[in-house]
Short mmCIF file of C-alpha atoms (C1' of nucleotides) in Angstrom, two decimals:
data_model
loop_
_atom_site.label_atom_id
_atom_site.label_comp_id
_atom_site.label_asym_id
_atom_site.label_seq_id
_atom_site.Cartn_x
_atom_site.Cartn_y
_atom_site.Cartn_z
CA MET R 15 -55.65 -8.32 -57.09
CA MET R 16 -58.49 -8.30 -54.64
CA ALA R 17 -61.73 -6.64 -55.57
CA GLN R 18 -61.77 -3.05 -54.47
CA GLN R 19 -64.79 -1.24 -53.27
CA GLN R 20 -65.40 1.49 -55.77
CA VAL R 21 -64.77 4.97 -54.52
CA LEU R 22 -66.65 7.68 -56.35
CA LEU R 23 -64.59 10.62 -57.41
CA SER R 24 -66.48 13.83 -56.99
CA LYS R 25 -66.51 16.27 -59.85
CA LYS R 26 -64.13 18.50 -57.97
CA GLU R 27 -61.59 15.89 -57.02
CA PHE R 28 -61.63 14.35 -60.46
CA ASN R 29 -61.55 16.66 -63.42
CA MET R 30 -61.98 14.28 -66.30
CA GLN R 31 -61.07 16.72 -69.05
CA HIS R 32 -57.80 17.81 -67.46
CA THR R 33 -56.90 14.23 -66.64
CA PHE R 34 -57.67 12.98 -70.12
CA GLU R 35 -55.94 15.80 -71.96
CA SER R 36 -52.86 15.95 -69.75
CA ALA R 37 -50.69 13.79 -71.96
CA GLN R 38 -50.42 10.76 -69.76
CA PRO R 39 -50.59 7.24 -71.20
CA LEU R 40 -54.31 7.23 -70.58
CA THR R 41 -54.78 9.94 -73.13
CA PHE R 42 -52.98 8.08 -75.85
CA PHE R 43 -55.76 5.58 -76.36
CA GLY R 44 -59.47 5.23 -76.06
CA ASP R 45 -61.63 8.26 -76.41
CA TYR R 46 -63.26 11.08 -74.52
CA ASP R 47 -66.86 12.06 -75.13
CA LYS R 48 -66.76 15.58 -73.79
CA LYS R 49 -70.49 16.17 -74.03
CA ALA R 50 -71.47 12.95 -72.26
CA GLY R 51 -68.45 13.17 -69.96
CA ILE R 52 -67.30 9.63 -70.61
CA ILE R 53 -63.77 8.31 -71.05
CA SER R 54 -63.37 5.03 -72.95
CA TYR R 55 -60.30 2.84 -72.85
CA PRO R 56 -59.56 -0.77 -73.70
CA TYR R 57 -58.87 -3.19 -70.86
CA ALA R 58 -59.11 -6.97 -70.59
CA GLY R 59 -60.81 -7.29 -73.98
CA VAL R 60 -63.56 -4.79 -73.27
CA MET R 61 -64.00 -1.09 -73.84
CA VAL R 62 -64.28 0.36 -70.35
CA ARG R 63 -66.41 3.47 -70.03
CA VAL R 64 -66.04 5.80 -67.06
CA GLY R 65 -68.27 8.73 -66.13
CA ARG R 66 -67.29 12.09 -64.65
CA ASN R 67 -67.87 10.84 -61.13
CA GLY R 68 -65.46 7.96 -61.69
CA ARG R 69 -68.21 5.38 -61.90
CA VAL R 70 -68.11 2.61 -64.49
CA VAL R 71 -70.82 3.04 -67.12
CA GLY R 72 -72.51 -0.11 -68.42
CA ASP R 73 -72.96 -3.69 -67.31
CA TYR R 74 -69.80 -5.77 -67.54
CA SER R 75 -71.46 -8.81 -65.89
CA ASN R 76 -68.72 -11.28 -64.95
CA LEU R 77 -65.97 -8.74 -65.60
CA LYS R 78 -67.57 -6.17 -63.33
CA LYS R 79 -65.17 -6.64 -60.41
CA ALA R 80 -62.09 -6.64 -62.61
CA VAL R 81 -63.17 -3.55 -64.49
CA GLU R 82 -64.02 -1.65 -61.32
CA ALA R 83 -60.70 -2.62 -59.79
CA ASP R 84 -58.93 -1.33 -62.88
CA VAL R 85 -60.75 2.01 -62.76
CA TYR R 86 -59.96 2.26 -59.06
CA ARG R 87 -56.27 1.79 -59.72
CA ARG R 88 -56.09 3.75 -62.95
CA PHE R 89 -57.43 6.96 -61.39
CA ARG R 90 -55.86 6.35 -57.98
CA ALA R 91 -59.36 6.58 -56.51
CA TRP R 92 -58.19 5.99 -52.93
CA GLU R 93 -56.10 9.12 -53.02
CA ASP R 94 -57.41 12.38 -51.62
CA ILE R 95 -56.04 14.92 -54.04
CA LYS R 96 -56.24 17.66 -51.41
CA ASP R 97 -53.60 15.75 -49.41
CA VAL R 98 -51.40 15.72 -52.49
CA TYR R 99 -51.87 19.45 -53.01
CA SER R 100 -50.90 20.18 -49.44
CA LYS R 101 -47.62 18.31 -50.04
CA ILE R 102 -46.69 19.76 -53.43
CA GLY R 103 -48.09 23.29 -53.13
CA THR R 104 -44.75 24.72 -52.06
CA ASP R 105 -44.83 27.94 -54.03
CA PRO R 106 -46.92 30.20 -56.30
CA PHE R 107 -45.80 28.45 -59.47
CA ILE R 108 -47.16 25.04 -58.51
CA GLU R 109 -50.16 26.63 -56.84
CA GLY R 110 -50.93 28.28 -60.15
CA GLY R 111 -50.96 24.86 -61.78
CA ILE R 112 -53.17 23.39 -59.07
CA ASN R 113 -55.57 26.28 -59.47
CA GLU R 114 -55.74 26.05 -63.24
CA TYR R 115 -55.89 22.25 -63.47
CA TYR R 116 -57.69 21.42 -60.25
CA GLY R 117 -58.69 17.77 -60.22
CA MET R 118 -56.11 16.57 -62.73
CA ARG R 119 -55.14 13.18 -61.38
CA LEU R 120 -52.10 11.10 -62.04
CA THR R 121 -53.10 7.84 -63.66
CA HIS R 122 -51.69 4.41 -62.93
CA ASN R 123 -51.75 2.43 -66.15
CA LEU R 124 -50.42 -0.96 -67.18
CA PRO R 125 -46.64 -1.42 -67.35
CA TRP R 126 -46.44 -2.47 -70.99
CA GLU R 127 -48.81 0.15 -72.38
CA THR R 128 -46.84 2.78 -70.48
CA THR R 129 -43.53 1.41 -71.75
CA LEU R 130 -44.74 1.36 -75.34
CA THR R 131 -46.30 4.82 -75.37
CA PHE R 132 -43.34 6.49 -73.70
CA ILE R 133 -40.83 4.86 -76.02
CA ILE R 134 -42.89 6.42 -78.77
CA SER R 135 -42.82 9.75 -76.93
CA GLN R 136 -39.08 10.35 -77.34
CA PHE R 137 -38.12 13.27 -79.58
CA ASN R 138 -41.77 13.58 -80.53
CA ASN R 139 -44.82 15.73 -79.86
CA VAL R 140 -47.99 14.84 -77.98
CA LYS R 141 -50.25 14.89 -81.00
CA ARG R 142 -48.05 12.53 -82.99
CA ILE R 143 -47.51 10.20 -80.02
CA ARG R 144 -51.27 9.74 -79.88
CA GLN R 145 -51.47 9.25 -83.63
CA ILE R 146 -48.72 6.63 -83.78
CA THR R 147 -50.18 4.75 -80.80
CA LYS R 148 -53.63 4.78 -82.36
CA ARG R 149 -52.32 3.37 -85.63
CA LEU R 150 -50.38 0.66 -83.82
CA MET R 151 -53.58 -0.31 -82.02
CA GLU R 152 -55.56 -0.41 -85.25
CA VAL R 153 -52.97 -2.51 -87.06
CA HIS R 154 -51.67 -4.78 -84.28
CA GLY R 155 -54.21 -4.64 -81.43
CA GLN R 156 -56.81 -7.27 -80.60
CA PRO R 157 -60.49 -6.28 -80.88
CA VAL R 158 -62.20 -5.12 -77.70
CA PHE R 159 -65.93 -5.34 -77.15
CA SER R 160 -68.59 -3.07 -75.73
CA THR R 161 -71.07 -4.32 -73.14
CA ASP R 162 -73.59 -5.17 -75.88
CA GLY R 163 -71.08 -7.47 -77.52
CA ALA R 164 -70.25 -5.30 -80.52
CA VAL R 165 -66.66 -4.61 -81.50
CA ALA R 166 -65.83 -1.24 -79.98
CA GLY R 167 -62.23 -0.80 -81.12
CA LYS R 168 -58.78 -2.29 -80.68
CA GLY R 169 -56.59 -2.74 -77.64
CA ILE R 170 -52.96 -1.92 -77.00
CA PRO R 171 -50.87 -4.47 -78.93
CA ASP R 172 -49.11 -6.78 -76.49
CA GLN R 173 -45.37 -7.49 -76.31
CA GLU R 174 -45.57 -10.86 -78.07
CA THR R 175 -47.54 -9.46 -80.99
CA LEU R 176 -45.11 -6.61 -81.57
CA ALA R 177 -42.12 -8.91 -81.09
CA HIS R 178 -43.32 -10.88 -84.10
CA ALA R 179 -44.56 -7.93 -86.17
CA THR R 180 -42.48 -6.89 -89.17
CA GLU R 181 -40.48 -3.69 -88.86
CA GLU R 182 -42.24 -2.45 -91.95
CA SER R 183 -45.68 -2.85 -90.35
CA ILE R 184 -44.54 -0.84 -87.32
CA ALA R 185 -42.78 1.81 -89.36
CA LYS R 186 -45.89 2.29 -91.46
CA CYS R 187 -47.70 3.41 -88.32
CA GLY R 188 -45.37 6.40 -88.30
CA ALA R 189 -42.94 5.20 -85.64
CA GLY R 190 -39.92 6.27 -87.68
CA PHE R 191 -36.55 5.68 -86.02
CA ARG R 192 -38.35 4.36 -82.91
CA THR R 193 -39.37 1.26 -84.83
CA LYS R 194 -36.25 -0.65 -83.83
CA TYR R 195 -36.74 0.33 -80.17
CA ILE R 196 -40.34 -0.88 -80.21
CA ARG R 197 -39.35 -4.22 -81.71
CA SER R 198 -36.39 -4.66 -79.40
CA ALA R 199 -38.35 -3.65 -76.28
CA ALA R 200 -41.24 -5.96 -77.25
CA GLU R 201 -38.85 -8.89 -77.62
CA TYR R 202 -37.05 -8.11 -74.37
CA CYS R 203 -40.31 -7.75 -72.44
CA SER R 204 -41.63 -10.99 -73.95
CA TYR R 205 -38.69 -13.28 -73.33
CA SER R 206 -36.20 -11.70 -70.93
CA LEU R 207 -38.11 -9.45 -68.58
CA ASP R 208 -41.46 -9.91 -66.82
CA LEU R 209 -42.78 -6.39 -66.34
CA GLU R 210 -45.51 -7.60 -63.99
CA LYS R 211 -42.92 -8.91 -61.57
CA LEU R 212 -41.12 -5.58 -61.28
CA GLY R 213 -43.96 -4.06 -59.30
CA LYS R 214 -42.58 -5.33 -56.02
CA LEU R 215 -39.29 -3.52 -56.47
CA GLY R 216 -38.51 -0.16 -54.90
CA TYR R 217 -38.22 2.90 -57.11
CA GLU R 218 -34.45 2.92 -57.63
CA GLU R 219 -34.25 -0.80 -58.40
CA LEU R 220 -37.26 -0.62 -60.68
CA LYS R 221 -35.82 2.30 -62.63
CA ALA R 222 -32.52 0.48 -63.12
CA GLU R 223 -34.34 -2.59 -64.47
CA LEU R 224 -36.44 -0.49 -66.84
CA MET R 225 -33.35 1.25 -68.22
CA GLU R 226 -32.12 -2.13 -69.45
CA ILE R 227 -34.87 -1.99 -72.07
CA ASP R 228 -33.65 -0.73 -75.44
CA GLY R 229 -35.04 2.75 -76.05
CA VAL R 230 -35.66 3.43 -72.36
CA GLY R 231 -33.36 5.98 -70.73
CA ASP R 232 -33.55 8.14 -67.61
CA LYS R 233 -36.67 10.09 -68.59
CA VAL R 234 -38.77 7.30 -70.05
CA ALA R 235 -37.87 5.00 -67.16
CA ASP R 236 -39.19 7.63 -64.76
CA CYS R 237 -42.40 7.95 -66.77
CA ILE R 238 -42.93 4.19 -66.65
CA ALA R 239 -42.14 4.06 -62.92
CA LEU R 240 -44.58 6.91 -62.29
CA MET R 241 -47.50 6.15 -64.59
CA GLY R 242 -47.06 2.41 -65.06
CA TYR R 243 -46.12 1.40 -61.51
CA GLY R 244 -47.42 4.25 -59.37
CA LYS R 245 -44.01 5.26 -57.99
CA LEU R 246 -44.86 8.83 -57.07
CA GLU R 247 -41.29 9.71 -56.14
CA ALA R 248 -40.28 9.42 -59.80
CA PHE R 249 -39.65 12.80 -61.43
CA PRO R 250 -39.37 12.53 -65.22
CA ILE R 251 -37.19 15.29 -66.65
CA ASP R 252 -37.93 16.16 -70.26
CA THR R 253 -37.08 19.31 -72.19
CA TRP R 254 -40.10 21.11 -70.75
CA ILE R 255 -39.41 20.20 -67.15
CA LYS R 256 -35.75 21.13 -67.50
CA ARG R 257 -36.59 24.49 -69.06
CA LEU R 258 -39.36 25.24 -66.55
CA ILE R 259 -37.43 24.17 -63.45
CA GLU R 260 -34.44 26.23 -64.54
CA ALA R 261 -36.66 29.24 -65.12
CA ALA R 262 -38.73 28.94 -61.94
CA TYR R 263 -36.20 27.67 -59.41
CA PHE R 264 -32.67 28.25 -60.72
CA GLY R 265 -32.94 31.82 -61.93
CA GLY R 266 -32.75 30.74 -65.55
CA LYS R 267 -29.40 29.04 -65.03
CA LYS R 268 -28.61 25.87 -67.01
CA THR R 269 -28.82 22.94 -64.61
CA GLY R 270 -27.89 19.28 -65.06
CA ILE R 271 -30.35 16.40 -64.86
CA ALA R 272 -28.76 14.96 -61.69
CA LYS R 273 -29.04 18.30 -59.94
CA ILE R 274 -32.71 18.65 -60.91
CA HIS R 275 -33.47 15.13 -59.65
CA GLU R 276 -31.86 16.05 -56.35
CA PHE R 277 -33.80 19.31 -56.15
CA ALA R 278 -37.13 17.58 -56.84
CA ARG R 279 -36.46 14.86 -54.27
CA GLU R 280 -35.61 17.38 -51.57
CA ARG R 281 -38.53 19.67 -52.37
CA TRP R 282 -41.38 17.28 -53.15
CA GLY R 283 -40.08 13.94 -51.92
CA GLU R 284 -42.54 11.08 -52.21
CA TYR R 285 -44.96 13.24 -54.24
CA ALA R 286 -42.43 14.52 -56.78
CA GLY R 287 -44.25 12.81 -59.63
CA TYR R 288 -47.43 14.73 -58.93
CA ALA R 289 -45.46 17.97 -58.83
CA GLN R 290 -43.90 17.04 -62.16
CA GLN R 291 -47.28 16.50 -63.81
CA TYR R 292 -48.56 19.90 -62.72
CA ILE R 293 -45.33 21.70 -63.64
CA PHE R 294 -45.30 19.99 -67.02
CA TRP R 295 -48.90 20.60 -68.03
CA TYR R 296 -49.32 24.06 -66.52
CA GLY R 297 -45.89 25.35 -67.46
CA ARG R 298 -45.93 23.97 -70.96
CA ASN R 299 -49.38 25.34 -71.77
CA TRP R 300 -48.58 28.69 -70.25
CA TRP R 301 -45.32 28.90 -72.15
CA LYS R 302 -46.98 28.03 -75.45
CA LYS R 303 -49.70 30.60 -74.90
CA TRP R 304 -47.16 33.25 -73.99
CA ASN R 305 -45.06 32.58 -77.08
CA SER R 306 -48.07 32.72 -79.35
CA GLY R 307 -48.87 36.13 -77.92
CA LYS R 308 -52.12 35.15 -76.24
CA ALA R 309 -51.06 35.46 -72.62
"C1'" DA D 23 -39.15 26.53 -96.61
"C1'" DC D 24 -37.79 25.87 -91.96
"C1'" DC D 25 -38.22 24.50 -87.17
"C1'" DC D 26 -39.34 21.76 -83.51
"C1'" DA D 27 -41.37 17.96 -80.75
"C1'" DG D 28 -42.60 14.66 -72.95
"C1'" DG D 29 -34.80 11.39 -75.58
"C1'" DC D 30 -31.87 7.87 -76.63
"C1'" DG D 31 -27.78 5.30 -78.07
"C1'" DG D 32 -23.35 5.51 -79.76
"C1'" DG D 33 -18.99 7.65 -80.54
"C1'" DC D 34 -15.58 10.70 -79.26
"C1'" DG D 35 -12.31 13.36 -76.19
"C1'" DC J 28 -17.35 9.70 -67.38
"C1'" DG J 29 -19.54 13.96 -69.92
"C1'" DC J 30 -20.65 16.01 -74.08
"C1'" DC J 31 -22.49 16.03 -78.75
"C1'" DC J 32 -24.64 14.39 -82.62
"C1'" DG J 33 -28.02 12.13 -85.71
"C1'" DC J 34 -32.47 10.49 -85.94
"C1'" DA J 35 -38.14 9.62 -89.00
"C1'" DT J 36 -42.28 12.24 -89.34
"C1'" DG J 37 -45.62 15.61 -89.70
"C1'" DG J 38 -47.82 19.84 -88.01
"C1'" DG J 39 -47.27 24.95 -87.35
#
DNA sequence: ACCCAGGCGGGCG
DNA sequence: CGCCCGCATGGG
């Protein structure tokens, strides 16, 4: 990948807190120092630190270009979020989400870390997904270093490592019944499928390839396509999205997955994934607040 | 105690 | 095909 010129994200176009907390793969690892306004995440053996303006914090010397290019891609820094809003702001519901979570960006993470975290996400809750991922990193990840050379944490365990890890060591991280999927997916992505090579495929082809991975179905494949490959037309449909779309656009009527995919494609087209993220985070949080009697 | 969580694979009709 | 069921764990 060629070195990208770093584009600074203004405070308004990049709301770090919303982006970090919005339950994307990015939020499943690293850390967020709210007071200092710095996100940390492991990449290429170092702990990358990013400030509120999207600028890399610290001196990465010879890794500088690589780290900056990763930040550029990870936060989609080339993208003017106002353009996105003009495409997805089709109605008051989505506009409510844009208003409440202004500056929440989609992130474009690495294929394997996205695959792993979203396999863990099935039939699970956000808090526990983070917890399981964190434990897997601690047990099976390689050390990553801060700019002063000290060990700053562990990275996402790679496919090969998990392919050779015992089921017991994965299960102990809390993975439960997903343990066999993690092992199987790690083996498949080590020896039978090169995730890096799938990037050149179009969305439909990519999704079909991803669904060959054990433990990856329609929803997780869409999450990987969206947040691991940057395919913005992907529209992951989980229980929240199904419930919210039915409530907001189908008059509360039960609607099949295929029908919802079709609806999203027609309504939001190439930006459906962005619409999904705002519907998910806004709708879910609103719903929870309402049901706890605080809305 | 009981219920549910960013689904999936397998088995059945 | 479509539907339905079980599934490990842990927090509310």
